[in-house]
Every structure is written in C-alpha cells, then in structure tokens.
mmCIF file with all atom_site columns, C-alpha atoms in Angstrom:
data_model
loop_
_atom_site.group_PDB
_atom_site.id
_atom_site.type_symbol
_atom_site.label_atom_id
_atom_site.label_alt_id
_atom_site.label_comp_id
_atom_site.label_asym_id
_atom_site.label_entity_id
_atom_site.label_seq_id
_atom_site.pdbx_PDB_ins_code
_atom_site.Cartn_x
_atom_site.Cartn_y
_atom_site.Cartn_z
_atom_site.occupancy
_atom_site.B_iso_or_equiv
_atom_site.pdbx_formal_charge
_atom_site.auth_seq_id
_atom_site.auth_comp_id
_atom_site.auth_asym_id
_atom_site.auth_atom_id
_atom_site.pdbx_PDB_model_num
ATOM 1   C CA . UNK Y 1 1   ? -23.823 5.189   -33.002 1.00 43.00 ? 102 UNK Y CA 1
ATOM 2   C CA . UNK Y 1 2   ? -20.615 4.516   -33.674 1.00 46.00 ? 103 UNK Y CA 1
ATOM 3   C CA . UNK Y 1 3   ? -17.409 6.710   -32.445 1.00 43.00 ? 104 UNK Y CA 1
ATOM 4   C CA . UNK Y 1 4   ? -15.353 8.820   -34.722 1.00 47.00 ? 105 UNK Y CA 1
ATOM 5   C CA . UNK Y 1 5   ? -12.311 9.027   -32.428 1.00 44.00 ? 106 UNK Y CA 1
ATOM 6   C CA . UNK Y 1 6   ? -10.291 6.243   -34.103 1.00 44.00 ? 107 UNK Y CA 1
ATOM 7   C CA . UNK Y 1 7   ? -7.111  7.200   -32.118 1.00 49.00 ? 108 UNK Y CA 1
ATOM 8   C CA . UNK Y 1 8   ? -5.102  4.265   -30.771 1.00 48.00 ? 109 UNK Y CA 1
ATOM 9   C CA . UNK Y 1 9   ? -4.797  4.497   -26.937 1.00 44.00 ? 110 UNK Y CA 1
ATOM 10  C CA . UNK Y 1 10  ? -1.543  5.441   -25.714 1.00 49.00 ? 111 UNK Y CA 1
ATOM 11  C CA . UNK Y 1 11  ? -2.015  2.937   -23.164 1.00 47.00 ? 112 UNK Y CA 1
ATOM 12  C CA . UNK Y 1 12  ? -1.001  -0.797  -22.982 1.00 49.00 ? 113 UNK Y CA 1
ATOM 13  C CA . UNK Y 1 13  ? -2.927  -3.454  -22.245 1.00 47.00 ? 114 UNK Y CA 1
ATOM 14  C CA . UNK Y 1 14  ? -1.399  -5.126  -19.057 1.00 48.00 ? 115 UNK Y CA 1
ATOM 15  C CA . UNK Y 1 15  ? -0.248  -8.499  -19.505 1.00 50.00 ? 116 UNK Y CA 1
ATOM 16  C CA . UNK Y 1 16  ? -1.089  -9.967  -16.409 1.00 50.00 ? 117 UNK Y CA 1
ATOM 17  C CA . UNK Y 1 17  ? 2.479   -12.030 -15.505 1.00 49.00 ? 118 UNK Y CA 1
ATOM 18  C CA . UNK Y 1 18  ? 4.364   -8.445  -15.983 1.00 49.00 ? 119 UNK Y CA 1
ATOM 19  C CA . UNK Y 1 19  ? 2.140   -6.416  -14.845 1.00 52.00 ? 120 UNK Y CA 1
ATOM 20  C CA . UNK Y 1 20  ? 3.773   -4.682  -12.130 1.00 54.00 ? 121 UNK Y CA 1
ATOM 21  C CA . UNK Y 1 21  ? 6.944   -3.716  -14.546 1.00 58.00 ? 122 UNK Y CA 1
ATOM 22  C CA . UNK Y 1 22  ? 4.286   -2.176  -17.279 1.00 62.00 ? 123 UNK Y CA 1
ATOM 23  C CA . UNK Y 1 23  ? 2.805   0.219   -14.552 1.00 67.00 ? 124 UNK Y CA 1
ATOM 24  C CA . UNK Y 1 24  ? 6.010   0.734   -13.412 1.00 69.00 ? 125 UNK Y CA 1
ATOM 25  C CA . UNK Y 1 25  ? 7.000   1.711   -16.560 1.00 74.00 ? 126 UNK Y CA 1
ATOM 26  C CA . UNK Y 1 26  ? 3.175   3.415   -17.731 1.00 78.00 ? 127 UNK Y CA 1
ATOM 27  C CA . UNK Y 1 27  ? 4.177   5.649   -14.014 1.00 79.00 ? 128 UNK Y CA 1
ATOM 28  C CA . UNK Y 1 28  ? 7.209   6.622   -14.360 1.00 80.00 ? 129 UNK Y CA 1
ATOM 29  C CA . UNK Y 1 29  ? 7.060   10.102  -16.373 1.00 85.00 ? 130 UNK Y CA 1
ATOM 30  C CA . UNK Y 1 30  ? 4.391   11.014  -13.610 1.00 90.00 ? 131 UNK Y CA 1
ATOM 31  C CA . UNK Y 1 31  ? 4.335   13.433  -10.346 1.00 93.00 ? 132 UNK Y CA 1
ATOM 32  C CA . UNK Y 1 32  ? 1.594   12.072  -9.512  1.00 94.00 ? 133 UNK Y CA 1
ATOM 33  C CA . UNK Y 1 33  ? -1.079  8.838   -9.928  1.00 92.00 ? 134 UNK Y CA 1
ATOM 34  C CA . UNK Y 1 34  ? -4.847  9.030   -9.621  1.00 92.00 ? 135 UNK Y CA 1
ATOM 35  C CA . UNK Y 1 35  ? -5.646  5.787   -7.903  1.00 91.00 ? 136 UNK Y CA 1
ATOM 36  C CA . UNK Y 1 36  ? -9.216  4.794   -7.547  1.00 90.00 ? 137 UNK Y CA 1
ATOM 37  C CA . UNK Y 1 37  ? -10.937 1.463   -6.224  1.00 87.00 ? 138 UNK Y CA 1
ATOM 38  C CA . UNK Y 1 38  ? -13.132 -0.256  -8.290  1.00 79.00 ? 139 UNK Y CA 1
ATOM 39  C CA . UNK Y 1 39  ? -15.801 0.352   -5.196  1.00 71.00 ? 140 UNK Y CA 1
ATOM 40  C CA . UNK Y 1 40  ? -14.837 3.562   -3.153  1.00 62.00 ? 141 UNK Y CA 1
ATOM 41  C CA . UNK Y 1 41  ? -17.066 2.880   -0.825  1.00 64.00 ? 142 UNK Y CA 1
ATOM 42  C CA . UNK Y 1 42  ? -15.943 2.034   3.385   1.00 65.00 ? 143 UNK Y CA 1
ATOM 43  C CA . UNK Y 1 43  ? -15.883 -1.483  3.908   1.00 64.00 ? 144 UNK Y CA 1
ATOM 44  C CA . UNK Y 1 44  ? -14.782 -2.122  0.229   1.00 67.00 ? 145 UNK Y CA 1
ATOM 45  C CA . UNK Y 1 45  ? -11.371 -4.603  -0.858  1.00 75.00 ? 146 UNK Y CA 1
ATOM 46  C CA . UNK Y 1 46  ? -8.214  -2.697  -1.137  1.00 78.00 ? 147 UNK Y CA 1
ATOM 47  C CA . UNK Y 1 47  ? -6.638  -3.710  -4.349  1.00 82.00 ? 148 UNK Y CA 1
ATOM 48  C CA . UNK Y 1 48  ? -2.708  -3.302  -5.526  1.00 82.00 ? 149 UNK Y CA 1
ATOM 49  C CA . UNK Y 1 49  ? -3.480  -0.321  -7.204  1.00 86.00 ? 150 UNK Y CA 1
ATOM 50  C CA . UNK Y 1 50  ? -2.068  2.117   -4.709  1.00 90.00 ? 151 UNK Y CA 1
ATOM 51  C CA . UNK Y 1 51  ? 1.183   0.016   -4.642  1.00 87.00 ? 152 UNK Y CA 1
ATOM 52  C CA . UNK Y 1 52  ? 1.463   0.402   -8.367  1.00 86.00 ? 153 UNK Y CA 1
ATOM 53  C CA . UNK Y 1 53  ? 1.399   3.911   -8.088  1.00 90.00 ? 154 UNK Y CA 1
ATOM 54  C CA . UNK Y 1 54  ? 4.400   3.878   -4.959  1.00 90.00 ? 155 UNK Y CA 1
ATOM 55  C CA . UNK Y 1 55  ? 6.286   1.334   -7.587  1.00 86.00 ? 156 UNK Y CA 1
ATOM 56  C CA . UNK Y 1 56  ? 6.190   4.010   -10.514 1.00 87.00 ? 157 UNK Y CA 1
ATOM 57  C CA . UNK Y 1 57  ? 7.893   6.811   -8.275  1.00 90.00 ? 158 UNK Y CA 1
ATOM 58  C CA . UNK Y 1 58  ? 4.371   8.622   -7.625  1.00 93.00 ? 159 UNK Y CA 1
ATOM 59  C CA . UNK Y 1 59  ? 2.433   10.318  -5.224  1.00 96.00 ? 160 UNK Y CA 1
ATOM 60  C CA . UNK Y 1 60  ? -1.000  8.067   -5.697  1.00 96.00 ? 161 UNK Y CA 1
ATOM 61  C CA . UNK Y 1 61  ? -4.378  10.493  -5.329  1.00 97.00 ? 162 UNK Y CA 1
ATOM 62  C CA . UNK Y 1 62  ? -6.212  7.559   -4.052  1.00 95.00 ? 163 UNK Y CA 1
ATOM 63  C CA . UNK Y 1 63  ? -9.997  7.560   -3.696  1.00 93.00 ? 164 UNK Y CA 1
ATOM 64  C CA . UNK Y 1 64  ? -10.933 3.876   -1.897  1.00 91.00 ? 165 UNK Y CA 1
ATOM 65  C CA . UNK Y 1 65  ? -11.920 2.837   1.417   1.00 89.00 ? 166 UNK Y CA 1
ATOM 66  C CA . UNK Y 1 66  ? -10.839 4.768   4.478   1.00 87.00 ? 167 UNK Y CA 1
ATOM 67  C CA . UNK Y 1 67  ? -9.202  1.642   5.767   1.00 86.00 ? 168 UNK Y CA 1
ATOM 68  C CA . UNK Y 1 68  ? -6.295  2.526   3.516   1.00 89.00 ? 169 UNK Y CA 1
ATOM 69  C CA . UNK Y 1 69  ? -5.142  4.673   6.694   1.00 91.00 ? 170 UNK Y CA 1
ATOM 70  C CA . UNK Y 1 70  ? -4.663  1.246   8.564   1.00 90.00 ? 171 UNK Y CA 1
ATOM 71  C CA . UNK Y 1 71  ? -2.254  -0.371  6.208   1.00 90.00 ? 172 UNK Y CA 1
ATOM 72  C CA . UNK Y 1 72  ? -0.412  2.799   4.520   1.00 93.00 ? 173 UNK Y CA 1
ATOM 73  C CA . UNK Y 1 73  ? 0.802   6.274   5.636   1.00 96.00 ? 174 UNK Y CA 1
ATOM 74  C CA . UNK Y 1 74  ? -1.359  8.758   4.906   1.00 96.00 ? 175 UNK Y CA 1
ATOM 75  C CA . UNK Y 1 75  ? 1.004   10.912  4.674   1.00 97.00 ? 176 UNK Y CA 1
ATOM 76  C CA . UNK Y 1 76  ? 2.597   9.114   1.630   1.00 97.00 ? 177 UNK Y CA 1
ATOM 77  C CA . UNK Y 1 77  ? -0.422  9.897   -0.451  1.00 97.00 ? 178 UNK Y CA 1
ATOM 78  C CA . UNK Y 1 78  ? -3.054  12.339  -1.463  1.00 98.00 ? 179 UNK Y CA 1
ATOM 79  C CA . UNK Y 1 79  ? -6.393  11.308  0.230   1.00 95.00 ? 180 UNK Y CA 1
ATOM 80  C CA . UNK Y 1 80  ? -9.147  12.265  -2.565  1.00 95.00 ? 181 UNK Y CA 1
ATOM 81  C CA . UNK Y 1 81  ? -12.972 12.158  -1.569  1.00 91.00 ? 182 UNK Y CA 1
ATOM 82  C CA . UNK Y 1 82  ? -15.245 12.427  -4.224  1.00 89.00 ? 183 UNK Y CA 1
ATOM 83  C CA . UNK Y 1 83  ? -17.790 14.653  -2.400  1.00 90.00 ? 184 UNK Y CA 1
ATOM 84  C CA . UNK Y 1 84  ? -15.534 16.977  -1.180  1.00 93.00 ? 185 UNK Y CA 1
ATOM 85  C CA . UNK Y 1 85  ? -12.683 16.922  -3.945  1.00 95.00 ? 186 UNK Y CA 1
ATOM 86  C CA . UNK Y 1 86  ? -11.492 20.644  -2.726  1.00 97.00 ? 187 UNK Y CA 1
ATOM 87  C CA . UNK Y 1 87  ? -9.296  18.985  -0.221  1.00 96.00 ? 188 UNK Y CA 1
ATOM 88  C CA . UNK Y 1 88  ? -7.197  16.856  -3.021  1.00 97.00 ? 189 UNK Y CA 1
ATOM 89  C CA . UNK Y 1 89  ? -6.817  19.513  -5.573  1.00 97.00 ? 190 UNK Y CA 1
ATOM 90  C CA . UNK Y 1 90  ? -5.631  22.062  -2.794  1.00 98.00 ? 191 UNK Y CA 1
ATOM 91  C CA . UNK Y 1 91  ? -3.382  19.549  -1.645  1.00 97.00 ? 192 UNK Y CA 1
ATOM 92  C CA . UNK Y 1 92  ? -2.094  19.078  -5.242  1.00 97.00 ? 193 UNK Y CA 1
ATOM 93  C CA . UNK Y 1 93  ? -1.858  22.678  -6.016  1.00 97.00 ? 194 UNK Y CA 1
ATOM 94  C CA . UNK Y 1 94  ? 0.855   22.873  -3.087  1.00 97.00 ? 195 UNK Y CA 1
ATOM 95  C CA . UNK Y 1 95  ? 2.828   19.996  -4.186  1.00 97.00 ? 196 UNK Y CA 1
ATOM 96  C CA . UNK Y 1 96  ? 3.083   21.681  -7.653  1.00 95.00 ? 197 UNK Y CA 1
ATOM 97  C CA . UNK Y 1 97  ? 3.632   24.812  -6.169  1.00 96.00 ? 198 UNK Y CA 1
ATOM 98  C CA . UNK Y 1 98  ? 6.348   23.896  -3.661  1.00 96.00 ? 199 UNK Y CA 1
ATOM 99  C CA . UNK Y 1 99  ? 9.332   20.906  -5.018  1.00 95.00 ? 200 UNK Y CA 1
ATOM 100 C CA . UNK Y 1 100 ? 10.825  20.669  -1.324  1.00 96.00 ? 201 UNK Y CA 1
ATOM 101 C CA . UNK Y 1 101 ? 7.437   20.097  0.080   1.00 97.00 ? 202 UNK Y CA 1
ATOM 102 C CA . UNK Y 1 102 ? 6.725   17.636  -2.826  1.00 96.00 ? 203 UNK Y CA 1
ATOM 103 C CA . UNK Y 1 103 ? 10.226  15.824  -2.235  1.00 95.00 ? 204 UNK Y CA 1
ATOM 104 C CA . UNK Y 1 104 ? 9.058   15.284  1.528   1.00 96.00 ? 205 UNK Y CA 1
ATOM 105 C CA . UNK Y 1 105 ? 5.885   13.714  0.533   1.00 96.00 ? 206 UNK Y CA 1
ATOM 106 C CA . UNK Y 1 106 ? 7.416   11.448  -2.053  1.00 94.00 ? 207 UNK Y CA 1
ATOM 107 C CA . UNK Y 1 107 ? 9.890   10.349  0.666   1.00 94.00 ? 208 UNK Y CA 1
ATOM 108 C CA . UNK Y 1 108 ? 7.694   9.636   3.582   1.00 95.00 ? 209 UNK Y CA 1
ATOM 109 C CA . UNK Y 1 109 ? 7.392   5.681   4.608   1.00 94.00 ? 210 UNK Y CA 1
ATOM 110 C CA . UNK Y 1 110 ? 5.003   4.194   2.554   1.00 92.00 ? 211 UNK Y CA 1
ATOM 111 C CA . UNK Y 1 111 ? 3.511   1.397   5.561   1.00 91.00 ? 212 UNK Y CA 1
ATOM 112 C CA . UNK Y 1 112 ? 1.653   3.159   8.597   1.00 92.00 ? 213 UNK Y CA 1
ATOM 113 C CA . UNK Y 1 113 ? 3.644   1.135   11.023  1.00 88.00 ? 214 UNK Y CA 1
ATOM 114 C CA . UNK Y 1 114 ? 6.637   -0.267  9.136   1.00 84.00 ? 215 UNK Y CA 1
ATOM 115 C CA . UNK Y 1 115 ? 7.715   -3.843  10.005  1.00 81.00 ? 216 UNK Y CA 1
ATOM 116 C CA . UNK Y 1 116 ? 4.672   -4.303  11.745  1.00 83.00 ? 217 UNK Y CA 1
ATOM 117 C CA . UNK Y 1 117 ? 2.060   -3.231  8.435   1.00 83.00 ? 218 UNK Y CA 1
ATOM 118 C CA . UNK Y 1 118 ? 4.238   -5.732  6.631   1.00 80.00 ? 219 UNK Y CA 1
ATOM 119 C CA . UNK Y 1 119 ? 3.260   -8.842  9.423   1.00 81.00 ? 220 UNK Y CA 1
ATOM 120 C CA . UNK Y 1 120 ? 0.021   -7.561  9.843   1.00 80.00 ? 221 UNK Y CA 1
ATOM 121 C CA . UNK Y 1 121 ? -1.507  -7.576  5.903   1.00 78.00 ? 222 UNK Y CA 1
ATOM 122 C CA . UNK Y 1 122 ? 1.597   -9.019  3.820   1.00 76.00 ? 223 UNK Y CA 1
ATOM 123 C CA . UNK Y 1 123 ? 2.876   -11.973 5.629   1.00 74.00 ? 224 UNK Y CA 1
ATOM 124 C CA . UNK Y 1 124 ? 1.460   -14.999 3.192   1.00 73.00 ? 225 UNK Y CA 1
ATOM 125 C CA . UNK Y 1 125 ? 5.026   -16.467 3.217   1.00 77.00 ? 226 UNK Y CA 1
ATOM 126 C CA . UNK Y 1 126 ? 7.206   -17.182 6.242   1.00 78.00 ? 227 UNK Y CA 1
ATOM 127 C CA . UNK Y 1 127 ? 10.055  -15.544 4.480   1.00 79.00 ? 228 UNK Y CA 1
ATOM 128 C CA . UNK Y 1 128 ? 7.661   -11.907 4.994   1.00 74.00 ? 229 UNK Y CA 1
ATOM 129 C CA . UNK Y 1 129 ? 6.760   -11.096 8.266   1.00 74.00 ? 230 UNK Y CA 1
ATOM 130 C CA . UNK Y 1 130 ? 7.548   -14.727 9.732   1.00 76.00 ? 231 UNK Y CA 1
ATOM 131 C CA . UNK Y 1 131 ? 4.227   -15.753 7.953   1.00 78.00 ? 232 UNK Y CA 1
ATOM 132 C CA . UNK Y 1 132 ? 2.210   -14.276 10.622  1.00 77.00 ? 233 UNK Y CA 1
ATOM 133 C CA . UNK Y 1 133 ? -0.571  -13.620 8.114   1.00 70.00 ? 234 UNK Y CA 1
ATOM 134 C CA . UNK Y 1 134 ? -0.668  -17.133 6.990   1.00 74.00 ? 235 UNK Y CA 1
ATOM 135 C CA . UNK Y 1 135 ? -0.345  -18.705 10.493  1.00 73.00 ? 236 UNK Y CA 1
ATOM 136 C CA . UNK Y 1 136 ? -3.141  -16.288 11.510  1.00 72.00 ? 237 UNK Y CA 1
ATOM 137 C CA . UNK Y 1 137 ? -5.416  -17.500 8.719   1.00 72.00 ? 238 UNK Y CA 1
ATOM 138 C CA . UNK Y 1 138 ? -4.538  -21.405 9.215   1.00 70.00 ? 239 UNK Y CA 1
ATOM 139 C CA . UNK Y 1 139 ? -5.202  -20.715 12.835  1.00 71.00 ? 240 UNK Y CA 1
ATOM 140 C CA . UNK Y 1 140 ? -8.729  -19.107 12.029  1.00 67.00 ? 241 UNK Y CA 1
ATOM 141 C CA . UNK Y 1 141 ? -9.022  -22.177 9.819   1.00 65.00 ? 242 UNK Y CA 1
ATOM 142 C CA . UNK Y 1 142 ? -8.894  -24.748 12.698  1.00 65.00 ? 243 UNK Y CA 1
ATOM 143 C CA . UNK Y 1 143 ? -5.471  -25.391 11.208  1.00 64.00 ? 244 UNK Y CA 1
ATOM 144 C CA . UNK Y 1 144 ? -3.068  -24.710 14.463  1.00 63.00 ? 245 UNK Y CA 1
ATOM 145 C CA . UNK Y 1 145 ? 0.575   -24.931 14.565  1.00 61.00 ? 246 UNK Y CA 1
ATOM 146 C CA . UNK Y 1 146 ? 1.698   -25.563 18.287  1.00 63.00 ? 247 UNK Y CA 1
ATOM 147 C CA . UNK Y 1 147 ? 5.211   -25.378 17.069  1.00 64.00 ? 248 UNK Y CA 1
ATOM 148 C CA . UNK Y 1 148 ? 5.320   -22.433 15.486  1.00 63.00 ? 249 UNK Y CA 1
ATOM 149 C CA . UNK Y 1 149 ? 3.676   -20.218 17.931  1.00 63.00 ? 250 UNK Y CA 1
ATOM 150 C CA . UNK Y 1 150 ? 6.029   -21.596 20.677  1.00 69.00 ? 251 UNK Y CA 1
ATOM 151 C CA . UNK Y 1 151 ? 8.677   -20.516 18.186  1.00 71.00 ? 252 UNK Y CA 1
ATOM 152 C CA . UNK Y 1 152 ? 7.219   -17.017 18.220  1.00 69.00 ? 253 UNK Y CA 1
ATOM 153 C CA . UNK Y 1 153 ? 6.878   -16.584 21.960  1.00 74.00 ? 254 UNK Y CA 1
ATOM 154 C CA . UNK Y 1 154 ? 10.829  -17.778 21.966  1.00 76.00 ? 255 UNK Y CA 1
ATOM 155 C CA . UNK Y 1 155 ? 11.842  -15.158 19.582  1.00 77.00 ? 256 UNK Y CA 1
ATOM 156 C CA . UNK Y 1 156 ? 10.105  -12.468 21.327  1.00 76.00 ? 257 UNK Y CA 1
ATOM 157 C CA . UNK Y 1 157 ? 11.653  -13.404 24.531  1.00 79.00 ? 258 UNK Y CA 1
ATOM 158 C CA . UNK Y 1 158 ? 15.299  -13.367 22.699  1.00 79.00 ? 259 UNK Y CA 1
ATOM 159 C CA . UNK Y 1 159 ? 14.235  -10.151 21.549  1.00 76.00 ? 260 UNK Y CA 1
ATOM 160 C CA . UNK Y 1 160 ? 13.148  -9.147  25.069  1.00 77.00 ? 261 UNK Y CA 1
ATOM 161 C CA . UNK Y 1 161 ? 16.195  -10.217 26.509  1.00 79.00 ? 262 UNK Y CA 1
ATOM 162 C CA . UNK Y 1 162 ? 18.929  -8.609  24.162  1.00 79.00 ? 263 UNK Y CA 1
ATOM 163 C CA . UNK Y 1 163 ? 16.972  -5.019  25.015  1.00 76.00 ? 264 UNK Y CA 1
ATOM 164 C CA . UNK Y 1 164 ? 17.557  -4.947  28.675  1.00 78.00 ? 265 UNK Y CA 1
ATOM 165 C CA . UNK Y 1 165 ? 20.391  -3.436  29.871  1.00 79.00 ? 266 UNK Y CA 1
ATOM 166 C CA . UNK Y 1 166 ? 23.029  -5.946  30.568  1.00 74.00 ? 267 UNK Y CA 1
ATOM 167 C CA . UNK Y 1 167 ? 24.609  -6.569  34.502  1.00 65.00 ? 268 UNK Y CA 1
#
C-alpha cells in the first residue's frame, strides 16, 4: 500500500562532512531538542547527538543511557524516561512557563566536571586534554609512553607547587 502523503520533508538530509553546521542550523529556531539514542537502553554507546542539540542553542530532552550523567551536567538537559515520561513533560511545562528559569537551564555548564569531562572522554588529541584519552588507550594497548607520563607527573608537580602559599 502505497502512501498518499507526497509532502517533501522539511528536513535535510545530512551530508556527513558538514554535518554538525546543518544541525546547527536544522536547531537553531528551537527551545528545545528531543534527543534519543538509537538504543536507550543502560549500558548502550552515547552518540554526538546530545552535543548537536547544545551546538544548535537547545535544551536537548535526551532519552539514552543513564551514563550520560557521567560525562554531561544533568542539569544542562531534560532527562526523559520513556516509562515514566511525566517527569520530562513537567519539567518542560516549567521551562515554557517560566523564561528566567529557562535562561538558567540553557546557561548551566554543559560537562559534569569541566576540564576534567573534557580529559576524561574527549582527549583523542594531545592538543585536548593533553591526550590523556589517547595515552590511556595506547597504554591499555600495551603501547606505553615512559616519557610522557613522566611529563605528566612533572606538570602536576608545577601545578602543585605554584598553589602553595609562597615563603
């Protein structure tokens, strides 16, 4: 059977090497972004979708793994469980309801723990996070860099040092 609804989409397919500027753009009219995994379920991957919806100046409703609350803020975002959705659309409802309140939430820190969210889960490059994330893969790898962990343990005592009160 086939449809009758011949309507174009108003949407754009994403070209992939862009991407993040479409969404950006696709957001950008919008209070608000319903952001949901491909596999809500705990345990699942984490994808970029929530970071499309910070990029487009939203509030993301996100429905994904509860590990979300490790990486970002939760109180950046809406935190939408399917089986209980009464929580989300009351949360909504006083967003819409209240612009100062809505304002606060749309300026909260996106990361959990700043700085340290970005070594933890973004660091691929040593020009993010000092490449922690790499180094800690390589390392799991078998793939050890002497050097650069003395390196660390020399910055951190720098940093150590320049905190104390001086004599």
């Amino acid at each position: 059977h086939e449809s009758t609804n011949k309507q174009p989409s108003p949407y754009v397919a994403i070209n992939r090497k862009v991407g993040i500027h479409l969404n950006k753009e696709l957001f950008k009219n919008y209070r608000f972004s319903l952001v949901m995994e491909n596999h809500p379920l705990e345990g699942a991957s984490l994808t970029e979708k929530i970071l499309n919806a910070y990029l487009g100046g939203t509030i993301p409703i996100y429905c994904g793994p509860w590990d979300i609350m490790e990486i970002f803020n939760p109180k950046s975002f809406v935190w939408y469980d399917p089986n209980f959705p009464e929580q989300a659309l009351h949360s909504i409802a006083q967003l819409e309801a209240n612009p100062a309140l809505y304002r606060a939430k749309l300026n909260e820190p996106i990361l959990k723990d700043g700085h340290h969210s970005i070594e933890k889960y973004f660091s691929l490059r040593d020009d993010v996070g000092r490449g922690l994330l790499k180094h800690r893969i390589r390392s799991m790898m078998g793939f050890d860099d002497v050097m650069y962990h003395l390196s660390l343990l020399n910055e951190e005592r720098i940093l150590l040092q320049k905190s104390l009160p001086k004599k």
